[in-house]
PDB file of C-alpha atoms in Angstrom:
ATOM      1  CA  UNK A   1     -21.398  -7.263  15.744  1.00 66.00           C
ATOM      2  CA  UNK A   2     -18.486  -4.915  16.802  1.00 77.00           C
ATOM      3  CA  UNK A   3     -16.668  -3.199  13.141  1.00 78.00           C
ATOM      4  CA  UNK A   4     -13.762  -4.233  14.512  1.00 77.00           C
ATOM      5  CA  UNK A   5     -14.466  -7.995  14.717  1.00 86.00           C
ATOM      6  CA  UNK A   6     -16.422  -7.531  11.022  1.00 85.00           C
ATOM      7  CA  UNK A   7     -12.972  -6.004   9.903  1.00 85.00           C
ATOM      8  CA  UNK A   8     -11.612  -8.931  10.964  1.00 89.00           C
ATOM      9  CA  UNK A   9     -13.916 -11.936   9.467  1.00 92.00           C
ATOM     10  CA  UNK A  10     -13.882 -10.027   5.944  1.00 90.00           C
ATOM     11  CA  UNK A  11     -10.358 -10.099   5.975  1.00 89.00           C
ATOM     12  CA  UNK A  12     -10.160 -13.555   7.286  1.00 92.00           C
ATOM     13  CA  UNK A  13     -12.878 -14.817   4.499  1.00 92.00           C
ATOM     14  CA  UNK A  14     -11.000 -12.953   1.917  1.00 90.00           C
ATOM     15  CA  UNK A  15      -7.498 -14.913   3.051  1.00 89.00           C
ATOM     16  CA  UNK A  16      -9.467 -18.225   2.822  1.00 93.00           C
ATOM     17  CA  UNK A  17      -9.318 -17.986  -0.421  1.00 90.00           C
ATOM     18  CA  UNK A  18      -5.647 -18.423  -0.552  1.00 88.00           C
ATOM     19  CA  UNK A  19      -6.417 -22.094   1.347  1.00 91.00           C
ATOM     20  CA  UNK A  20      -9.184 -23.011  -1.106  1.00 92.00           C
ATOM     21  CA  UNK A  21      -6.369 -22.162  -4.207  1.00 88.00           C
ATOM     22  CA  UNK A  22      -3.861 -24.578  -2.269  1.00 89.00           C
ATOM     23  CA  UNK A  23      -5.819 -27.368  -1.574  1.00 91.00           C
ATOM     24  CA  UNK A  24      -7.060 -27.053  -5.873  1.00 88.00           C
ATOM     25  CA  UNK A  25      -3.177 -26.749  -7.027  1.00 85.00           C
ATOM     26  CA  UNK A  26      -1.412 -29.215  -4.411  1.00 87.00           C
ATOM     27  CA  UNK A  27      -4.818 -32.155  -4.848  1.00 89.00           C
ATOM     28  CA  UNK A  28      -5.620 -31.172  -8.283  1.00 83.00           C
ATOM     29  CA  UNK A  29      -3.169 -31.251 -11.638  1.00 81.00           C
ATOM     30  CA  UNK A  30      -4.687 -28.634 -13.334  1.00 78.00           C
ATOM     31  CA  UNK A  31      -2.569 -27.968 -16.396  1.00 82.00           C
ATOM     32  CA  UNK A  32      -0.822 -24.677 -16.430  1.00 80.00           C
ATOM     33  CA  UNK A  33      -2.330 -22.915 -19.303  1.00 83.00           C
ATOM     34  CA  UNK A  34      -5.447 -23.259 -16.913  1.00 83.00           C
ATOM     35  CA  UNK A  35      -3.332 -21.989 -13.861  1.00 80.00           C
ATOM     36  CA  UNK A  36      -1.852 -18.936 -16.403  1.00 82.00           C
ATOM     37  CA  UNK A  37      -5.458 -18.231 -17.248  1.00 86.00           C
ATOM     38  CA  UNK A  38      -7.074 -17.897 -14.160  1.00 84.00           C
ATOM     39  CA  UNK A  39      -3.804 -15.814 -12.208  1.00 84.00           C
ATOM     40  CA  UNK A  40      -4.151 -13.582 -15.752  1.00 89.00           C
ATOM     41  CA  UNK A  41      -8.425 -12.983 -14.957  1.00 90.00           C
ATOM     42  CA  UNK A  42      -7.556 -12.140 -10.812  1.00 86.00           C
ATOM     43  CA  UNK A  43      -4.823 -10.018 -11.862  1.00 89.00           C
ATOM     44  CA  UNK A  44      -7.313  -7.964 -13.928  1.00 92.00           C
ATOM     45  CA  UNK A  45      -9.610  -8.297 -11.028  1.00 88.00           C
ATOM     46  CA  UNK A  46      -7.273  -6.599  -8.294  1.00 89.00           C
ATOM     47  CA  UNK A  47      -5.900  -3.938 -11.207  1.00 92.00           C
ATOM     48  CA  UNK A  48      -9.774  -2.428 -11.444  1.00 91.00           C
ATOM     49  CA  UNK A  49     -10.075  -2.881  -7.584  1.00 87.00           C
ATOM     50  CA  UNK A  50      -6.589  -1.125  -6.927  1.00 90.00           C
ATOM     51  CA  UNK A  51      -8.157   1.965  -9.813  1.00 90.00           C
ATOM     52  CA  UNK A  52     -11.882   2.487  -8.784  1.00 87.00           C
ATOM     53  CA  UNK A  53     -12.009   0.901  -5.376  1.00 84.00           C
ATOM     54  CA  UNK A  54      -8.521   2.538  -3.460  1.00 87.00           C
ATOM     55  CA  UNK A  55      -7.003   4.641  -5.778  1.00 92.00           C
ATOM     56  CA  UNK A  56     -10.139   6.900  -6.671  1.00 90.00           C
ATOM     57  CA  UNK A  57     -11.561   6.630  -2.663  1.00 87.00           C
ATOM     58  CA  UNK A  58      -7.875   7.949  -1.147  1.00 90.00           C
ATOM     59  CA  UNK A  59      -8.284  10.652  -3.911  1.00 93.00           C
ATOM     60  CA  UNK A  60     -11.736  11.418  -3.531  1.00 91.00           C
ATOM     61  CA  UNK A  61      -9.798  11.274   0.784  1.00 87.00           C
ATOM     62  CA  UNK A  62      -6.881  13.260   0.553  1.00 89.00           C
ATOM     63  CA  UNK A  63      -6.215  14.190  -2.989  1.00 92.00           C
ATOM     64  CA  UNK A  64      -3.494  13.407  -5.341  1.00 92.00           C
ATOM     65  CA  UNK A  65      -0.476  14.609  -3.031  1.00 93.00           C
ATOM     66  CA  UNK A  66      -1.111  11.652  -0.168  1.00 92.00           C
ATOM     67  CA  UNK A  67      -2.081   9.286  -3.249  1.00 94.00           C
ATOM     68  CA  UNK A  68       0.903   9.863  -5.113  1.00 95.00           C
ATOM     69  CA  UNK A  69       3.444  10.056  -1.947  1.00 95.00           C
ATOM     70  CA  UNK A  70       1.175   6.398  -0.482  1.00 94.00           C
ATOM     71  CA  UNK A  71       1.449   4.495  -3.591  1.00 95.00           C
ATOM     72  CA  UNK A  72       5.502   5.625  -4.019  1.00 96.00           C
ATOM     73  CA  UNK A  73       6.283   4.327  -0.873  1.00 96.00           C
ATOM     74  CA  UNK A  74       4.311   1.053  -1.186  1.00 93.00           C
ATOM     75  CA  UNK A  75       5.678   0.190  -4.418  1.00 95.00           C
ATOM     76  CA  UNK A  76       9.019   0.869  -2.823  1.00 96.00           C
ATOM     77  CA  UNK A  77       8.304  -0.922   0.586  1.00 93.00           C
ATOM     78  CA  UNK A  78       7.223  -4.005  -1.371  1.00 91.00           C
ATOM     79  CA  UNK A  79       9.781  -4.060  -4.385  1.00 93.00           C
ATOM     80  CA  UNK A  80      12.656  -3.497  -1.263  1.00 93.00           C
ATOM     81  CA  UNK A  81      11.481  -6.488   0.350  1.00 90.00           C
ATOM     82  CA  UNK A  82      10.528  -8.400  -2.305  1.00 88.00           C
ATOM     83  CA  UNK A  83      14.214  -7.938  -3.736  1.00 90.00           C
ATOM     84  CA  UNK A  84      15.551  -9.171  -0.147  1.00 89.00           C
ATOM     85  CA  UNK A  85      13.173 -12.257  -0.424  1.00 86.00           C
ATOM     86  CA  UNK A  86      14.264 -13.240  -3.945  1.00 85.00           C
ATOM     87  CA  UNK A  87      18.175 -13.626  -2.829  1.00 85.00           C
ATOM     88  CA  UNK A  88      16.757 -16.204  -0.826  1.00 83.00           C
ATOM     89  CA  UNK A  89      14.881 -18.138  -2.729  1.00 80.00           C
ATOM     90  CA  UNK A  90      11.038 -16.935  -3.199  1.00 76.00           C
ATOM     91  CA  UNK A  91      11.631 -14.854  -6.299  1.00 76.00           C
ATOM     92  CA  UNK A  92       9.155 -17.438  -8.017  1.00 74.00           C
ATOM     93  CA  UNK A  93       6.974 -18.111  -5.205  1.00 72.00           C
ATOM     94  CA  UNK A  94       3.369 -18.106  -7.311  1.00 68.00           C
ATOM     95  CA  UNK A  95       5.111 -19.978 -10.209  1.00 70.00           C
ATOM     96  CA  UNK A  96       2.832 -23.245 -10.734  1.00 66.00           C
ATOM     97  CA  UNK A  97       5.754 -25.107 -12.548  1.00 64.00           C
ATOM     98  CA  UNK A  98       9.295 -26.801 -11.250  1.00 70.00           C
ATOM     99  CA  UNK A  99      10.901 -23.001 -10.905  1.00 74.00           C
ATOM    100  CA  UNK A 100      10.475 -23.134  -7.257  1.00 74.00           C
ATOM    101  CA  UNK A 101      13.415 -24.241  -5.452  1.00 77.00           C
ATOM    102  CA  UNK A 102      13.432 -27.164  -3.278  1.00 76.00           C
ATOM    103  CA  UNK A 103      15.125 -26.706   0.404  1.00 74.00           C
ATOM    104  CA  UNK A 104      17.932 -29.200  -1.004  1.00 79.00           C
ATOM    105  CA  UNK A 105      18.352 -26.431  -3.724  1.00 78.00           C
ATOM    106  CA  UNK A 106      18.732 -23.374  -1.687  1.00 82.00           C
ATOM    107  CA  UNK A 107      18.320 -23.994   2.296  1.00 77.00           C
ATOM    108  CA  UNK A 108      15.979 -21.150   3.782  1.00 74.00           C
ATOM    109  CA  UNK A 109      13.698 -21.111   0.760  1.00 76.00           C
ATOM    110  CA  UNK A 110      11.200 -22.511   2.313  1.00 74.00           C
ATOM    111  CA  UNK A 111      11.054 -19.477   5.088  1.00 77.00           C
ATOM    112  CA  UNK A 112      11.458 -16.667   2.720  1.00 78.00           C
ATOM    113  CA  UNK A 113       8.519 -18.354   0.053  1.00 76.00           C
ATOM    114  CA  UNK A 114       6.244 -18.205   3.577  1.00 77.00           C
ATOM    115  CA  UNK A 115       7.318 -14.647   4.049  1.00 81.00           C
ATOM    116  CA  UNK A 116       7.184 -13.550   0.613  1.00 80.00           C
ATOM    117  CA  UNK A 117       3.371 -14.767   0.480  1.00 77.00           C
ATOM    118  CA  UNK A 118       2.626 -12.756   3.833  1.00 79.00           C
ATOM    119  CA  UNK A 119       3.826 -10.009   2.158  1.00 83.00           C
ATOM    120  CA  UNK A 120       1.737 -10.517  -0.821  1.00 80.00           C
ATOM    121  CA  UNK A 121      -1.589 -10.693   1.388  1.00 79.00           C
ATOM    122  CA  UNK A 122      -1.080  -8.159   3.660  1.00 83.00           C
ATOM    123  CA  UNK A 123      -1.388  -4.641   1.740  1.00 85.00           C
ATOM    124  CA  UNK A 124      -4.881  -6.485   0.732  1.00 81.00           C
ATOM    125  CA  UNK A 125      -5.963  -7.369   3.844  1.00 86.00           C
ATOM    126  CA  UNK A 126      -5.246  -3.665   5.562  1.00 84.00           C
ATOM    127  CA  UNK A 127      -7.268  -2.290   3.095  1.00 82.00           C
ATOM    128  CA  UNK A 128     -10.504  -4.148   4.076  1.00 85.00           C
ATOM    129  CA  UNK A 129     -10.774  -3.207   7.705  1.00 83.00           C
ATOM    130  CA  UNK A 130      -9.708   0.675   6.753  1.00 79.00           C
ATOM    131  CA  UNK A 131     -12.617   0.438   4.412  1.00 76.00           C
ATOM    132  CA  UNK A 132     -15.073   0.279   6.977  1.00 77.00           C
ATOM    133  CA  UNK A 133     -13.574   3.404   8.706  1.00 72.00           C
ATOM    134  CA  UNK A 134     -15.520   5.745   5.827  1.00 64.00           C
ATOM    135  CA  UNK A 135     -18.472   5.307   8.213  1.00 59.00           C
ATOM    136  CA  UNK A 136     -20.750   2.804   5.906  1.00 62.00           C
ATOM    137  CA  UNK A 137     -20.253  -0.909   5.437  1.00 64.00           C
ATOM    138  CA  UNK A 138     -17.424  -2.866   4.371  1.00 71.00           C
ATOM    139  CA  UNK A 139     -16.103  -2.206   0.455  1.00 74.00           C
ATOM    140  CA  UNK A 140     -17.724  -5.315  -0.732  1.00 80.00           C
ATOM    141  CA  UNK A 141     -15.972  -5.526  -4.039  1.00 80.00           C
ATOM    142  CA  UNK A 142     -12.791  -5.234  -2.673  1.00 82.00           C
ATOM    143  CA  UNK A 143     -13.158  -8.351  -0.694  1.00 87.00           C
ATOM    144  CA  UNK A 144     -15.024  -9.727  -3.831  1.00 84.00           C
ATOM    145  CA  UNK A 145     -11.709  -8.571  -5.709  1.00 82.00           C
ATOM    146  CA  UNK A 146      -8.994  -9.863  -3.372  1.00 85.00           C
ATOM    147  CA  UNK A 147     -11.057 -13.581  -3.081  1.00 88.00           C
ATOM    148  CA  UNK A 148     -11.299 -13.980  -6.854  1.00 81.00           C
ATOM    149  CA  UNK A 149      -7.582 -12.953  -6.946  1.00 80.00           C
ATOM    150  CA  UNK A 150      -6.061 -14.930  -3.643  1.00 85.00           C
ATOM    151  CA  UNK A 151      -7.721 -18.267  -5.757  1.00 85.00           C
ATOM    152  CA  UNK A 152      -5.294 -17.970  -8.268  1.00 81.00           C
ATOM    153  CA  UNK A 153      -2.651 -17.180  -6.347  1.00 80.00           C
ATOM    154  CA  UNK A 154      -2.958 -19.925  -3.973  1.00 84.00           C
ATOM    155  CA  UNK A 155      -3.350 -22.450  -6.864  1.00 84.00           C
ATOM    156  CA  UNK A 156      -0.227 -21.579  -8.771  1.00 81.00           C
ATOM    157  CA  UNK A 157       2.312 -21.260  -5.566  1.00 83.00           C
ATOM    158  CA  UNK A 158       0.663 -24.628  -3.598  1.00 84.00           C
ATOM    159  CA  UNK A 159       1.474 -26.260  -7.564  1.00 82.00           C
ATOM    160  CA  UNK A 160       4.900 -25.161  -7.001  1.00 83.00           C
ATOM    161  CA  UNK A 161       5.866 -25.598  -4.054  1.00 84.00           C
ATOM    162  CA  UNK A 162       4.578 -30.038  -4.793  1.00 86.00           C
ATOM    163  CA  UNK A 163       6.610 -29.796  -7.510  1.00 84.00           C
ATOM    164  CA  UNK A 164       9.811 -28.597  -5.324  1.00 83.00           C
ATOM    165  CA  UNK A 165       8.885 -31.742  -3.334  1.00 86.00           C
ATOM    166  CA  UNK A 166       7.187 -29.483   0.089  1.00 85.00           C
ATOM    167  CA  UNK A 167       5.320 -31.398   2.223  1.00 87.00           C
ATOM    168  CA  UNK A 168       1.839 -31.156   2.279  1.00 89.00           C
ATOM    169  CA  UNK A 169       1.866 -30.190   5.965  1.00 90.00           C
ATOM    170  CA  UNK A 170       3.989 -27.353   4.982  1.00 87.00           C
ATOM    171  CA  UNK A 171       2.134 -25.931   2.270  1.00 88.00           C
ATOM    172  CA  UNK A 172      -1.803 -26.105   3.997  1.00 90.00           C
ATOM    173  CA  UNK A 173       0.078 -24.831   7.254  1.00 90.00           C
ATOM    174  CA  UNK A 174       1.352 -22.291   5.541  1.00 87.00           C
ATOM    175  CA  UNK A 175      -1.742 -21.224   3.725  1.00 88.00           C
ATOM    176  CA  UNK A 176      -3.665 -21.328   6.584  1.00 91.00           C
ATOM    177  CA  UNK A 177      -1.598 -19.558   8.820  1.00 90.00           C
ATOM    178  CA  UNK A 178      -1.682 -16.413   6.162  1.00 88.00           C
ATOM    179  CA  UNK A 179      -5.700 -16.707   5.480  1.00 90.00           C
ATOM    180  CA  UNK A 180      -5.686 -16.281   9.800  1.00 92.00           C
ATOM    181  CA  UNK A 181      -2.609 -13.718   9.397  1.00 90.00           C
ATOM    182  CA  UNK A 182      -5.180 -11.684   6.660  1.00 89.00           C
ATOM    183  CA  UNK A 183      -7.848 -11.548   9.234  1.00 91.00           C
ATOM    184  CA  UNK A 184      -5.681  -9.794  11.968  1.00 91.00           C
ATOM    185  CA  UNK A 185      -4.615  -7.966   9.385  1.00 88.00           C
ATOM    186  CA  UNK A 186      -7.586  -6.408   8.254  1.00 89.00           C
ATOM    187  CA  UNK A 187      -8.426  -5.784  12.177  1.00 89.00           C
ATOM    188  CA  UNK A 188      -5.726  -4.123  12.655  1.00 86.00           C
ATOM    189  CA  UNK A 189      -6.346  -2.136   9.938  1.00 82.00           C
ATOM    190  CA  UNK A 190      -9.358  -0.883  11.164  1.00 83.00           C
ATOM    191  CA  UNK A 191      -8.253  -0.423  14.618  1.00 83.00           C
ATOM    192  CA  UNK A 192      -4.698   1.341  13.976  1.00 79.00           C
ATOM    193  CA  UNK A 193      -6.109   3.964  11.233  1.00 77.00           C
ATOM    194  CA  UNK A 194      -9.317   4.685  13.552  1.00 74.00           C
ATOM    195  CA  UNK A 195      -9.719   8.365  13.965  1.00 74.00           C
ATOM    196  CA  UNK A 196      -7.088   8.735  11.972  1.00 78.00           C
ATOM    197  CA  UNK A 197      -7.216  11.936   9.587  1.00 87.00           C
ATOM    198  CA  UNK A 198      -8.358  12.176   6.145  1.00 85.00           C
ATOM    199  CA  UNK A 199      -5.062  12.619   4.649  1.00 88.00           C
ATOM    200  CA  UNK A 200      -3.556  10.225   6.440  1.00 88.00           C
ATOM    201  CA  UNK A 201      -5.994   7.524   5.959  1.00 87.00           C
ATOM    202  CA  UNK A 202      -5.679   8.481   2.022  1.00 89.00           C
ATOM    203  CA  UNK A 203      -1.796   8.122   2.239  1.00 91.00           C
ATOM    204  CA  UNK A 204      -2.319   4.588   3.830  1.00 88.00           C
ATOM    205  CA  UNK A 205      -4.576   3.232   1.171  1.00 88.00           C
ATOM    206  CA  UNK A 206      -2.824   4.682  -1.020  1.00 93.00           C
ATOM    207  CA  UNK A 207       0.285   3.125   0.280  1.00 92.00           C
ATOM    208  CA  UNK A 208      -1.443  -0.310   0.205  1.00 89.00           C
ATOM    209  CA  UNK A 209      -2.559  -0.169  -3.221  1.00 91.00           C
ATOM    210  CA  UNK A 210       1.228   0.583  -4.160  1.00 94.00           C
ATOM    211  CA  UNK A 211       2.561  -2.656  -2.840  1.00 91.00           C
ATOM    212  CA  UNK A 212      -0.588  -4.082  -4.314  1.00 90.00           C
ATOM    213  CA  UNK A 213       0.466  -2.923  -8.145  1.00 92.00           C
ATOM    214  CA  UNK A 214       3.706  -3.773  -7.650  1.00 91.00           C
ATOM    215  CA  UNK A 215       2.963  -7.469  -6.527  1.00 88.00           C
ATOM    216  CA  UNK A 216       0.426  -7.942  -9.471  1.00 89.00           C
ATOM    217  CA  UNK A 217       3.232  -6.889 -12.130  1.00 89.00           C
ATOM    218  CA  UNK A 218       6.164  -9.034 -10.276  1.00 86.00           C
ATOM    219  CA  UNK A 219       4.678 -11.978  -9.323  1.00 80.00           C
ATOM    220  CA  UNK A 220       1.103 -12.654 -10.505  1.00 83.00           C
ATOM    221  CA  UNK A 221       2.080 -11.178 -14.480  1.00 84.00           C
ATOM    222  CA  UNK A 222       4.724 -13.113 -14.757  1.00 82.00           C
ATOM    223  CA  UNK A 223       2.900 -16.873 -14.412  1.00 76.00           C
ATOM    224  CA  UNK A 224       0.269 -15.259 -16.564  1.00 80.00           C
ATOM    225  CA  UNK A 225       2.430 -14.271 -19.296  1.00 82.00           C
ATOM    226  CA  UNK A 226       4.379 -17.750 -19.367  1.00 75.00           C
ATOM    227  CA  UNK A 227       1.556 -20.612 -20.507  1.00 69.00           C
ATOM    228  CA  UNK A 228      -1.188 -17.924 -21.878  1.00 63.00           C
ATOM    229  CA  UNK A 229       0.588 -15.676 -23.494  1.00 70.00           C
ATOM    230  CA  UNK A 230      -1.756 -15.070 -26.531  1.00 76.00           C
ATOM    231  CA  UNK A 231      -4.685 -14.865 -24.473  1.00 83.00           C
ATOM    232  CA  UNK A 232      -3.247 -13.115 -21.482  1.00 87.00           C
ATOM    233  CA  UNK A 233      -4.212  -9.272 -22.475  1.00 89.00           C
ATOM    234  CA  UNK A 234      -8.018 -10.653 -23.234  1.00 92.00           C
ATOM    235  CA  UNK A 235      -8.244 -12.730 -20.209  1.00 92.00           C
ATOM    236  CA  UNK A 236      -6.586  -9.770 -17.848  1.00 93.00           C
ATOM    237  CA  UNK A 237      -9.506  -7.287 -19.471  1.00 95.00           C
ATOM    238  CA  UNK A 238     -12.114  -9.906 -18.974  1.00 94.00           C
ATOM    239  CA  UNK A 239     -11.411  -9.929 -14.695  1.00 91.00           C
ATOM    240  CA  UNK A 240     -11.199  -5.677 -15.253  1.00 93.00           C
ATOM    241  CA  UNK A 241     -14.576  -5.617 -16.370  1.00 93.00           C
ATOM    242  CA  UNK A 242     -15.959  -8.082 -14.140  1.00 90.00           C
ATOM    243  CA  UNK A 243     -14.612  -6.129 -11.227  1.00 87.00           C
ATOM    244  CA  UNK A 244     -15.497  -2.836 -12.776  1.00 90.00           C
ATOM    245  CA  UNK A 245     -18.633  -4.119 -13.199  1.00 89.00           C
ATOM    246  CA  UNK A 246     -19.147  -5.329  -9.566  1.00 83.00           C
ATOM    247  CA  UNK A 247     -18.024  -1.519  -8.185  1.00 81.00           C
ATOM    248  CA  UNK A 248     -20.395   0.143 -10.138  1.00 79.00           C
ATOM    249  CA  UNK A 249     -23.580  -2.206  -9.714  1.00 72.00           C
TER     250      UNK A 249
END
């Protein structure tokens, strides 16, 4: 199979998981202290993959100057748009309970909540397809990482966005579109960053991982924190080890 079609189907299996969350939330009233829980474990998960799986490879890359200069600028890129997405109404896009805003509420909300979750996946996704650029096979806990995380995520948002009354066309559209939008991604990815030097390739993960810390603490912390409060700091250390675990198996 050609790496850059593999780049593709590992990004596009880890964005299914975003469909699979949907289809649990929108279907399935699972209470929120079980939504909390779970978005608590993946965000654990992704903070050990963003520490041993990008941060330490674009060191072990480029060293700390790309690393530090990447993950600035991503945590600026996202937190910019992010900001420009929240005037609009997706500020509590992966909130499971009635926070969401209904298009009745705030007209264009349901636009900038589609955005906002593109630009949740997409840092992710790019990461997969560079990963196969280090010459050896795909970074397998990193798509492990992003899949257990993308579950929560698209369980809490799709539980939102039926309790601000969206359509269930909308919402399984939507999450399918991104889970086919996280493939391309992670093709492009691989094909845009091919050749490209150390450094540079360093600077980009490093960027990704950035906008990939920054998401965790604004929007995936946040639902955690609200229902499972008391067991939110176990729970997050739980999904660490489990994908610290995984990387060094």
């Amino acid at each position: 199979m050609p790496e850059w079609l593999e780049a593709g189907l590992w990004g596009l299996l880890a964005g299914s998981a975003l469909l699979i969350g949907a289809v649990a939330g929108y279907f399935a009233w699972v209470p929120r202290r079980i939504i909390a829980s779970v978005m608590a474990f993946g965000a654990g998960v992704l903070l050990s993959a963003v520490s041993f799986e990008l941060i330490a490879e674009a060191h072990a890359q480029g060293g700390l100057v790309p690393v530090a200069i990447g993950a600035g600028v991503g945590a600026l890129a996202y937190t910019g748009a992010n900001v420009l997405l929240a005037r609009r109404g997706a500020r509590q896009r992966k909130r499971s309970g009635d926070e969401q805003p209904s298009e009745q509420e705030q007209p264009g909300s349901g636009t900038a909540i589609a955005v906002g979750a593109l630009l949740d996946g997409v840092p992710e996704s790019v990461v997969i397809g560079a990963s196969l650029l280090t010459g050896g096979p795909v970074s397998l806990v990193t798509v492990i990482a992003v899949f257990l995380s993308n579950v929560p995520e698209g369980l809490s948002s799709a539980a939102g966005m039926r309790q601000a009354g969206r359509s269930r066309r909308y919402v399984f559209l939507l999450w399918a579109a991104i889970a086919l939008v996280s493939g391309v991604a992670s093709l492009t990815g691989y094909a845009l960053l091919g050749g490209a030097p150390p450094e540079l390739l360093a600077g980009i993960t490093a960027l990704a991982a950035g906008a990939i810390l920054a998401m965790i603490t604004d929007t995936m912390v946040p639902e955690a924190f609200e229902d499972a409060h008391l067991l939110v700091g176990l729970i997050t250390v739980l999904g660490f080890l489990v994908a610290f675990a995984l990387s060094h198996a």
